[in-house]
Coordinates of C-alpha atoms and ligand atoms in Angstrom, one line a residue:
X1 CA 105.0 169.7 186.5
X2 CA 107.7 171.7 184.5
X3 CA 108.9 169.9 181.5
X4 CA 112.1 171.4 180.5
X5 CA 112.3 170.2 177.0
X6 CA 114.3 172.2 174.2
X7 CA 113.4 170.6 170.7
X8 CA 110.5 171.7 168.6
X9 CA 108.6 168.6 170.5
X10 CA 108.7 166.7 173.9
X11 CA 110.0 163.1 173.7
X12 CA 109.3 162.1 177.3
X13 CA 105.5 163.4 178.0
X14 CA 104.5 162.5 181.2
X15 CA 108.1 162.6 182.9
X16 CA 109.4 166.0 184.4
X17 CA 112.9 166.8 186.1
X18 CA 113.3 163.9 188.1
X19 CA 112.9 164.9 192.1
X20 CA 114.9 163.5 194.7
X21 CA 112.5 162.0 197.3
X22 CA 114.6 159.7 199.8
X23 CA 113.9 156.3 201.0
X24 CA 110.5 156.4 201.7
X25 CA 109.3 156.8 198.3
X26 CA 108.2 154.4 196.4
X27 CA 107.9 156.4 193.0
X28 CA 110.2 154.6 190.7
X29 CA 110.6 157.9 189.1
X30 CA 112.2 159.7 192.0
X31 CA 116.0 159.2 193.3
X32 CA 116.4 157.3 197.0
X33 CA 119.7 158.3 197.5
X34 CA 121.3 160.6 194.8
X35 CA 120.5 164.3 196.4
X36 CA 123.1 166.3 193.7
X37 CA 123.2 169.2 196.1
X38 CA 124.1 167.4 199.6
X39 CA 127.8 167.6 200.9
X40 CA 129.3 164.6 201.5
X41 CA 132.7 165.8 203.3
X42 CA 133.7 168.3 201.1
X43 CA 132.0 168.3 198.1
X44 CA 128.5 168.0 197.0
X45 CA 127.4 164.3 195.8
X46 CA 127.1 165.8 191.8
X47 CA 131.0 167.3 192.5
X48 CA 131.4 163.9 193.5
X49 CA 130.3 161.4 191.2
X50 CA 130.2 163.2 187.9
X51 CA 127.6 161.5 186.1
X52 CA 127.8 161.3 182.4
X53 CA 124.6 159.6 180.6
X54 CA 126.3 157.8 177.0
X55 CA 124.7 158.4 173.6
X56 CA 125.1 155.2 171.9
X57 CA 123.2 152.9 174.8
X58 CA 120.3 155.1 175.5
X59 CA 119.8 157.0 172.1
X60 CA 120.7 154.8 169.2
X61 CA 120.9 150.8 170.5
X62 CA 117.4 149.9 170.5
X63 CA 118.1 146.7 171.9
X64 CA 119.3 144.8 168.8
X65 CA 121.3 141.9 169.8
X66 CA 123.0 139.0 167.2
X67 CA 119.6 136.9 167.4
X68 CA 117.4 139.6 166.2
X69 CA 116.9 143.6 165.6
X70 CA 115.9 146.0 168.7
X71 CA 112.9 146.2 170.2
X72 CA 112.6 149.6 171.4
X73 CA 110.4 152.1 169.0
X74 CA 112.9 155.5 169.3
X75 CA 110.1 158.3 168.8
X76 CA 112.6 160.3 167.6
X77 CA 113.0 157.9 164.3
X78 CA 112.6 160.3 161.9
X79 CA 113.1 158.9 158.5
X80 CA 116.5 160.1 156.6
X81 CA 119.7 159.6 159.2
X82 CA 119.9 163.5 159.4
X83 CA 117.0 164.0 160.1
X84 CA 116.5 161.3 163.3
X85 CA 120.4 162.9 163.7
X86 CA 118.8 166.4 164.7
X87 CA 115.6 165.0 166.5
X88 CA 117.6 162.6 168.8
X89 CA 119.6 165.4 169.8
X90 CA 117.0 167.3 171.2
X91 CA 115.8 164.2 172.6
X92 CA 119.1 163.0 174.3
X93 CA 119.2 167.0 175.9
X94 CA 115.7 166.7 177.1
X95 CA 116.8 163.1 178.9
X96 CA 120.1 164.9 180.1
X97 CA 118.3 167.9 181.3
X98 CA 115.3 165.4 183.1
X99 CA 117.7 163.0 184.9
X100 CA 119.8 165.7 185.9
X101 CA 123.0 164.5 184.5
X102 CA 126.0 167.0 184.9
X103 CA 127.7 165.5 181.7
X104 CA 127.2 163.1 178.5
X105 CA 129.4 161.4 175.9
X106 CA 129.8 160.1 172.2
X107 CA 130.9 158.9 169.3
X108 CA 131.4 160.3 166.4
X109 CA 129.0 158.1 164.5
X110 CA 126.5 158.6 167.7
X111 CA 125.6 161.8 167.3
X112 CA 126.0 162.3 163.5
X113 CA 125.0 159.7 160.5
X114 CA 128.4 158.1 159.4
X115 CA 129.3 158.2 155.7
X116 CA 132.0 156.6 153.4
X117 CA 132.7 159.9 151.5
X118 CA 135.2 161.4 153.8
X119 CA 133.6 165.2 153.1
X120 CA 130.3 163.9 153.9
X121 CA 131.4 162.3 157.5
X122 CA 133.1 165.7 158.0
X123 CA 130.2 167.9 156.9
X124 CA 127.7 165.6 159.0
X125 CA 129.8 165.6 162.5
X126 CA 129.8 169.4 162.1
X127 CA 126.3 169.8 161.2
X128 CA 125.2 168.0 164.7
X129 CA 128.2 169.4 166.9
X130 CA 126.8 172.8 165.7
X131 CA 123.6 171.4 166.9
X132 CA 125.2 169.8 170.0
X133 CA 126.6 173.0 171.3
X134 CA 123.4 175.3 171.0
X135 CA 121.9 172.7 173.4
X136 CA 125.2 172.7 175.4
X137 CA 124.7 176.0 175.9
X138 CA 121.0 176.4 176.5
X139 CA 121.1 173.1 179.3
X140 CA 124.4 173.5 181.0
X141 CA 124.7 170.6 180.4
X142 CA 128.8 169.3 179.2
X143 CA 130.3 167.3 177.2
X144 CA 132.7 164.3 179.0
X145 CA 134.2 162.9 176.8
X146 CA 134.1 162.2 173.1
X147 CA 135.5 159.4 170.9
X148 CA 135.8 158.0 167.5
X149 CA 134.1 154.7 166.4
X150 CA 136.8 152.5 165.0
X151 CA 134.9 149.4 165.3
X152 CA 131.7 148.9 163.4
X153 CA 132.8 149.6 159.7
X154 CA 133.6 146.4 158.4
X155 CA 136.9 148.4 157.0
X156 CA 138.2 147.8 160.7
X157 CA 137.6 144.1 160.8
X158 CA 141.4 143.7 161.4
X159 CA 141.9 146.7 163.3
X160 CA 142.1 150.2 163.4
X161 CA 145.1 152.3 164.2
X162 CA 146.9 148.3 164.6
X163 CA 145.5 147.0 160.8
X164 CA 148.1 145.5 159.1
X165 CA 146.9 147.8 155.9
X166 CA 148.5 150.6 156.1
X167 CA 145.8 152.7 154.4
X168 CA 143.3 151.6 157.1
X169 CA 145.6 153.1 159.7
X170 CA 145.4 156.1 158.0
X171 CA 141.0 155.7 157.1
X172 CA 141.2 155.6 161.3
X173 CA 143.0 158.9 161.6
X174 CA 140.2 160.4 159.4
X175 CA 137.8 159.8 162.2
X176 CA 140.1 160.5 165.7
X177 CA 141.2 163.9 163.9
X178 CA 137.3 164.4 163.3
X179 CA 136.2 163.4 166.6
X180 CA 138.7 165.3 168.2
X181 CA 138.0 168.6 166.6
X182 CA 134.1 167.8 167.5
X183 CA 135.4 167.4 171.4
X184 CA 137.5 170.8 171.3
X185 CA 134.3 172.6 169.4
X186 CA 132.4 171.0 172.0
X187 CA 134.0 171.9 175.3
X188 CA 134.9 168.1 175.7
X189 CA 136.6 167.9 179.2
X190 CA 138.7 164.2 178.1
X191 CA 139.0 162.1 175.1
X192 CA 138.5 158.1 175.0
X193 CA 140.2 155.5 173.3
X194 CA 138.7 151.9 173.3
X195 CA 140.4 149.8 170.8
X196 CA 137.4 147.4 170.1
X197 CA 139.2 145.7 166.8
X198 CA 142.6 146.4 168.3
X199 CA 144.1 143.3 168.9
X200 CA 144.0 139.7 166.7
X201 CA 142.5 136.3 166.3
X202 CA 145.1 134.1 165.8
X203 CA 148.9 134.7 166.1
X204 CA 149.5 132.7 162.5
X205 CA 148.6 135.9 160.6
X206 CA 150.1 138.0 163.0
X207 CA 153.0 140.3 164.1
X208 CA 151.6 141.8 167.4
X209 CA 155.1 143.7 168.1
X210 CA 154.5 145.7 165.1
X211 CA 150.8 146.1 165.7
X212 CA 151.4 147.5 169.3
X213 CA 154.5 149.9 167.9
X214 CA 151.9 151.0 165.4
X215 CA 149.2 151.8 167.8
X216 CA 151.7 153.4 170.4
X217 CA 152.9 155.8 167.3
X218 CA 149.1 156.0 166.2
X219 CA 148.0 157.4 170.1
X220 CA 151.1 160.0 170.0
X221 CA 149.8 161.6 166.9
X222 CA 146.6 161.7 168.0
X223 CA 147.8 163.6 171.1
X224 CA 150.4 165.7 169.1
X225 CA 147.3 166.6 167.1
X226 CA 144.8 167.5 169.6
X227 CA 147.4 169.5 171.8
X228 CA 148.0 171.4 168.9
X229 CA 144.4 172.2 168.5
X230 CA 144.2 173.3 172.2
X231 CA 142.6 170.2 174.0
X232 CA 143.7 170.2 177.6
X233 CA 142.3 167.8 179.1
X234 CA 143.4 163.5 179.1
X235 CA 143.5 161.0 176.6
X236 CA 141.8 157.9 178.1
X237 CA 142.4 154.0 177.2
X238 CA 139.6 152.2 178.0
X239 CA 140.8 148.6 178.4
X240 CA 139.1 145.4 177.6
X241 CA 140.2 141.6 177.3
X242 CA 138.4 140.1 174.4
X243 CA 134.9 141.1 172.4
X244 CA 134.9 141.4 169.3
X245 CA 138.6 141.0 169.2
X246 CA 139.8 137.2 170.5
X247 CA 142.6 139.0 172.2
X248 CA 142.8 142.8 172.4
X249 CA 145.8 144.4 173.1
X250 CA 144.3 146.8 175.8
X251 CA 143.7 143.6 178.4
X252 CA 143.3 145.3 181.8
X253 CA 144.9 148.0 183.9
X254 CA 148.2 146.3 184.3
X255 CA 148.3 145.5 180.5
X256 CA 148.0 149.4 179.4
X257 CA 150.0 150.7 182.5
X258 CA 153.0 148.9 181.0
X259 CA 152.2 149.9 177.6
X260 CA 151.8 153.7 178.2
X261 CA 154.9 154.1 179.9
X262 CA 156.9 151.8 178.2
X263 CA 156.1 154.4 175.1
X264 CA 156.4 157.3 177.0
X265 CA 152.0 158.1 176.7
X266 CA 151.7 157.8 180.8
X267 CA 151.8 162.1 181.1
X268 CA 148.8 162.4 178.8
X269 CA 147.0 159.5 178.6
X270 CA 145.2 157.5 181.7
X271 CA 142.5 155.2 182.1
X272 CA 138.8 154.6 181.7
X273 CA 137.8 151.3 183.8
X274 CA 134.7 149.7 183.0
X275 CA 133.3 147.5 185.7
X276 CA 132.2 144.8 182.9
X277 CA 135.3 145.0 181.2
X278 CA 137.1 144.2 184.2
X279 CA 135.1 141.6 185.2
X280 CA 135.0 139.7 181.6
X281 CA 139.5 139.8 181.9
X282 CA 139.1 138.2 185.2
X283 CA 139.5 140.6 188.0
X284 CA 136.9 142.4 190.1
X285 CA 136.1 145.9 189.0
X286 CA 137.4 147.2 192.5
X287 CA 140.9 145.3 191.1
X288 CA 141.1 147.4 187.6
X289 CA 140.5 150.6 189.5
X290 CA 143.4 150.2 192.0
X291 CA 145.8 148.8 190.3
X292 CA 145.1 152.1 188.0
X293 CA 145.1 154.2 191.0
X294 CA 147.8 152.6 192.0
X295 CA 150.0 153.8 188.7
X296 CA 148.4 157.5 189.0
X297 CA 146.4 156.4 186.1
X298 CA 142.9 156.2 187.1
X299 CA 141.1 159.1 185.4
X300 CA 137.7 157.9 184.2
X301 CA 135.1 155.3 184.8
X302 CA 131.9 153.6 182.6
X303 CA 129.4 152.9 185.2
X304 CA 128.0 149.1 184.6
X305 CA 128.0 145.8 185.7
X306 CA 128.1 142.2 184.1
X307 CA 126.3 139.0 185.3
X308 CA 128.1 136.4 186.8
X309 CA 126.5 133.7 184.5
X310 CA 127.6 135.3 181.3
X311 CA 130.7 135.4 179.5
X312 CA 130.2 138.3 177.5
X313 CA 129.9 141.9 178.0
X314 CA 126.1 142.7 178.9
X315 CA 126.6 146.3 179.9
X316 CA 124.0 146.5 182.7
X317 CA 122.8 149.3 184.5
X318 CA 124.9 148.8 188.2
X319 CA 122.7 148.1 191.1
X320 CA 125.1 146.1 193.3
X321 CA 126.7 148.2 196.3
X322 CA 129.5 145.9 197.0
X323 CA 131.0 146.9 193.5
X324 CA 129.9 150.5 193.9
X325 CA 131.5 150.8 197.5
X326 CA 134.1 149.0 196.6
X327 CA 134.7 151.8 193.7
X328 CA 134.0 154.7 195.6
X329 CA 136.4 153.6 198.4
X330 CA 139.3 153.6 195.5
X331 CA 137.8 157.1 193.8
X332 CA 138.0 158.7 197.0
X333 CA 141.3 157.6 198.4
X334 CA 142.9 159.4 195.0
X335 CA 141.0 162.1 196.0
X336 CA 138.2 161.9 192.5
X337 CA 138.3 161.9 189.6
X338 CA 139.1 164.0 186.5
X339 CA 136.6 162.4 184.3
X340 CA 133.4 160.7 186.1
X341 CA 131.2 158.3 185.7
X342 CA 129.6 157.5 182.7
X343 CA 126.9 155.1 182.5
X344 CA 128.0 153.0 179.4
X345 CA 125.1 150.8 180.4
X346 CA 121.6 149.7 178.6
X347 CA 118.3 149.2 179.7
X348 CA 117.6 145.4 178.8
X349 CA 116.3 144.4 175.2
X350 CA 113.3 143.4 177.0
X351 CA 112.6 147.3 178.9
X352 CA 111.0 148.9 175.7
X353 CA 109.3 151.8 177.6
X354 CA 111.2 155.0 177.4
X355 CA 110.3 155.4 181.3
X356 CA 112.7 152.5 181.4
X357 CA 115.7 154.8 180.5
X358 CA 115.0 156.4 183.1
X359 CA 114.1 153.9 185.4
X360 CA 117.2 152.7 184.6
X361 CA 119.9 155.8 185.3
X362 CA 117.9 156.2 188.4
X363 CA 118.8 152.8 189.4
X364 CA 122.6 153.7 189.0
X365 CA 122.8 156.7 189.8
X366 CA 121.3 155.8 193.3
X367 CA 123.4 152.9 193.7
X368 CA 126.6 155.0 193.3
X369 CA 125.2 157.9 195.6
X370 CA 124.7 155.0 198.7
X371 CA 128.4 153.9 197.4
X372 CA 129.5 157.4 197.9
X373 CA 128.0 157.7 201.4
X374 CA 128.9 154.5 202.5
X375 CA 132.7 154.7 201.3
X376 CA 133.2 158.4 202.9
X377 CA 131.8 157.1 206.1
X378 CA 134.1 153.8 206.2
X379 CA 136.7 156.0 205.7
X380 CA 136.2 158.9 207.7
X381 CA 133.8 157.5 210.5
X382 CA 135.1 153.9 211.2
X383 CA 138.3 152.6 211.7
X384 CA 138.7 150.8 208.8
X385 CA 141.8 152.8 207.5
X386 CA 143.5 152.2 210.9
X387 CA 143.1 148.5 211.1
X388 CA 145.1 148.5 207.3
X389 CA 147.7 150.6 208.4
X390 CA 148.3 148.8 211.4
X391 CA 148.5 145.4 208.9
X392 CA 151.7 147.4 208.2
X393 CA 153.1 148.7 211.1
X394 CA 156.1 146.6 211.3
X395 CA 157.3 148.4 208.3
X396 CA 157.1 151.8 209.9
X397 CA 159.8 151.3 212.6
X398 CA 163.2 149.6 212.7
X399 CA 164.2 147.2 210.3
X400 CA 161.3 147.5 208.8
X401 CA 161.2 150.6 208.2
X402 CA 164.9 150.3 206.7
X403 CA 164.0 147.5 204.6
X404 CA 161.0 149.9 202.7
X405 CA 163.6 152.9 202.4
X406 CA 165.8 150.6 200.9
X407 CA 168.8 150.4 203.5
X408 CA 168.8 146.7 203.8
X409 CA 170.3 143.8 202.1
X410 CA 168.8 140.4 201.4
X411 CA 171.9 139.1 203.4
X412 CA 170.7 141.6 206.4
X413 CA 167.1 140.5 205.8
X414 CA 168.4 136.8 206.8
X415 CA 170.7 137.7 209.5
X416 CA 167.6 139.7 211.5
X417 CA 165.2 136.9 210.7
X418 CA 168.0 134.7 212.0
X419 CA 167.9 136.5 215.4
X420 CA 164.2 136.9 215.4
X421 CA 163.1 133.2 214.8
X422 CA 159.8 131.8 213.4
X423 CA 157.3 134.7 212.9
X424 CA 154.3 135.1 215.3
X425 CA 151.2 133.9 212.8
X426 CA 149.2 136.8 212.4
X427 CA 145.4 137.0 211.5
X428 CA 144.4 138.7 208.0
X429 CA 141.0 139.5 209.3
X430 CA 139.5 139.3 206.4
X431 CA 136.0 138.8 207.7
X432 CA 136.0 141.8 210.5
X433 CA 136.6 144.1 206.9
X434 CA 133.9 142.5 205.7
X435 CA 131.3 142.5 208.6
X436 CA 132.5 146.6 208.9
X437 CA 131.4 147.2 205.5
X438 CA 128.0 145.5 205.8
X439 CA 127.5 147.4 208.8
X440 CA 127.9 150.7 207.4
X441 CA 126.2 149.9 204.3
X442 CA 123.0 148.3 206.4
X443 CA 123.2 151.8 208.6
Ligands
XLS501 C1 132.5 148.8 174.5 C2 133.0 150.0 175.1 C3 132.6 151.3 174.4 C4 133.4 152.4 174.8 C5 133.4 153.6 173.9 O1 132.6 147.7 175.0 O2 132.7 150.0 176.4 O3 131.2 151.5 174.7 O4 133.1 152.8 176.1 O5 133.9 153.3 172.7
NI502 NI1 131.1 147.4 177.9
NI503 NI1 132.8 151.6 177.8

């Protein structure tokens, strides 16, 4: 077995580059589905889907939740922060370079130990992105996205770049201008904002017009300053209802559709849609994704699920192909994506073996693969796309088709329904949709 590992030791013994071996294996360590190199119409399923595997989940949360600390022993724990700093590195580009992830992502205080001393935080991000990009460069392996952690210093408590203290605004930008430099150094391809302490508890204490005008002039220098430093690619919101905040300010897709362009942000920034995020503001994930389509703004997604018993964000690896069909069907009618899929997911406090991390992208990866193949062939094979347009075909003829170009009147709209009389009922089918899609994905 070759065990591509880069660091001065291996942290996964026993696991190589993880083989693709189809549906009749039964080695948990083998992909089903997920065959990177097979064309699925014109691209191959890695083109595709884009995977990104996330630093904070799978190399620094070892399961701590607020009832007690994590369970999972890290081998590469290594005493001082630097020092676990530089050995989890090597371990996260072993794990990259084993699953066979295209891409990962971070935070600033992911991949380097955070300090209070400004000049320390700086020297320690540049330290490890030094670090980052000699494995970059001996793995292939490439950097998503980055970000900035504006959320777990208690200095953020009442926001970030939307604190009512103006010199917390300004502590934030110490970190975005940071984390930005790290993505540029890096090769980053996007940038993500989620706003975990933007937004308030109680409206007593609060201006929220002010906050939001603060955080709309906060994003445009954050894009004024990376464009100046030569980062190309998009500026993400990642949207979420609640958790920590009470009410966050970047709700759902609607909620930061309206905000970006109502500030003039939609040309550089779009939208990372997390499936759990989604679900926890009330929607399906399906929902977030089109209506972000829908506004050109769907660039990016975190790859997870919720549970339908919980109210709280519990990040789970995605297993369920409904949701990833679903979001495949939406990815491909844009034509892809971007950014890609990053699995902002954890193995469960309980999994404590590091097979488990595996185990555990395996699981998703495979899940979005079948999504993949089943979406393409709904699309391409059946005739599911026909049966929607032809939901609409009294709009693309006569009156109908006046009334969507805009040549009709309300007073016209009356006058033909006047001639036409009481409208024929007509069936919404929703179950022959759903009975196609079970077909294919049984197939
Ligand atoms: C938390 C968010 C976070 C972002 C990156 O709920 O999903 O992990 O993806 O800051
Ligand atoms: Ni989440
Ligand atoms: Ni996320």
């Amino acid at each position: 077995m070759s065990t591509p590992f880069i660091g001065k030791r291996e942290y996964f013994p026993g696991i190589g580059r993880i083989p693709f071996e189809g549906q009749q294996s039964d080695n948990p360590l083998a992909f089903k589905v997920y065959d990177a190199n097979r064309r699925i119409g014109n691209k191959t399923m890695a083109e595709h889907l884009r995977f990104a595997a996330c630093y904070w989940h799978t190399f620094t949360n070892a399961g701590h939740d607020p009832f007690g600390p994590g369970t999972r022993r890290f081998p590469w724990e290594a005493g001082s922060p630097m020092a676990t700093a530089e050995a989890r590195v090597d371990a996260a580009f072993e794990f990259f370079t084993k699953i066979g992830v295209p891409y990962y992502c971070f935070h600033d205080v992911d991949l380097a130990p955070d300090a209070e001393d400004i000049a320390q935080y700086e020297k320690n991000l540049r330290h490890m992105v030094a670090l980052a990009k000699e494995r970059q460069q001996a793995t292939g392996v490439k950097l998503l996205w980055g970000t900035a952690n504006l959320f777990s210093h208690p200095r953020y408590m009442n926001g970030a770049a939307t604190n009512p203290d103006f010199n917390v605004v300004a502590r934030a930008a110490v970190q975005v201008k940071a984390a930005l430099d790290a993505t540029v150094a890096l090769g980053g391809e996007h940038y993500v904002f989620w706003g975990g302490r933007e937004g308030y508890a109680s409206l007593v204490n609060t201006d929220m017009k002010r906050e939001l005008d603060h955080f709309a002039r906060f994003l445009a220098m954050a894009r004024d300053y990376g464009r100046s430093i030569g980062f190309k690619g998009c500026f993400f919101i990642e949207p979420k209802p609640m958790e920590p905040m009470k009410h966050q300010y970047d709700f759902d897709s609607a909620t930061v559709a309206g905000f970006l362009q109502r500030h003039g942000l939609d040309k550089d920034f779009k939208l990372n849609i997390e499936a759990n995020h989604a679900t926890l503001s009330g929607h399906t994930f399906e929902h977030d994704l089109q209506v972000a389509s829908d506004h050109g703004l769907l660039g990016s997604i975190d790859a997870n699920r919720g549970n339908p018993q919980n109210g709280w964000d519990t990040d789970q690896f995605p297993t369920d192909l409904y949701d990833t069909v679903g979001a495949m069907l939406v990815v491909l009618r844009q034509g892809g994506l971007a950014g890609g899929l990053n699995f902002d997911a954890k193995a469960r406090r309980e999994s404590t073996d590091m097979e488990d991390l595996f185990i555990a992208h395996i699981g998703g990866m495979d899940a979005f693969a079948r999504g993949l193949e089943v979406a393409h062939a709904l699309l391409t094979a059946s005739p599911w796309e026909k049966w929607r347009q032809e939901r609409y075909a009294s709009f693309d003829q006569g009156a109908g088709r006046d009334f969507a170009a805009g040549r009709l009147a309300l007073a016209d709209l009356a006058a033909i329904a006047a001639k036409s009389g009481e409208p024929a009922q007509v069936s919404g089918q929703q179950e022959r949709y759903e009975n196609l899609l079970n077909q294919y994905l049984m197939r």
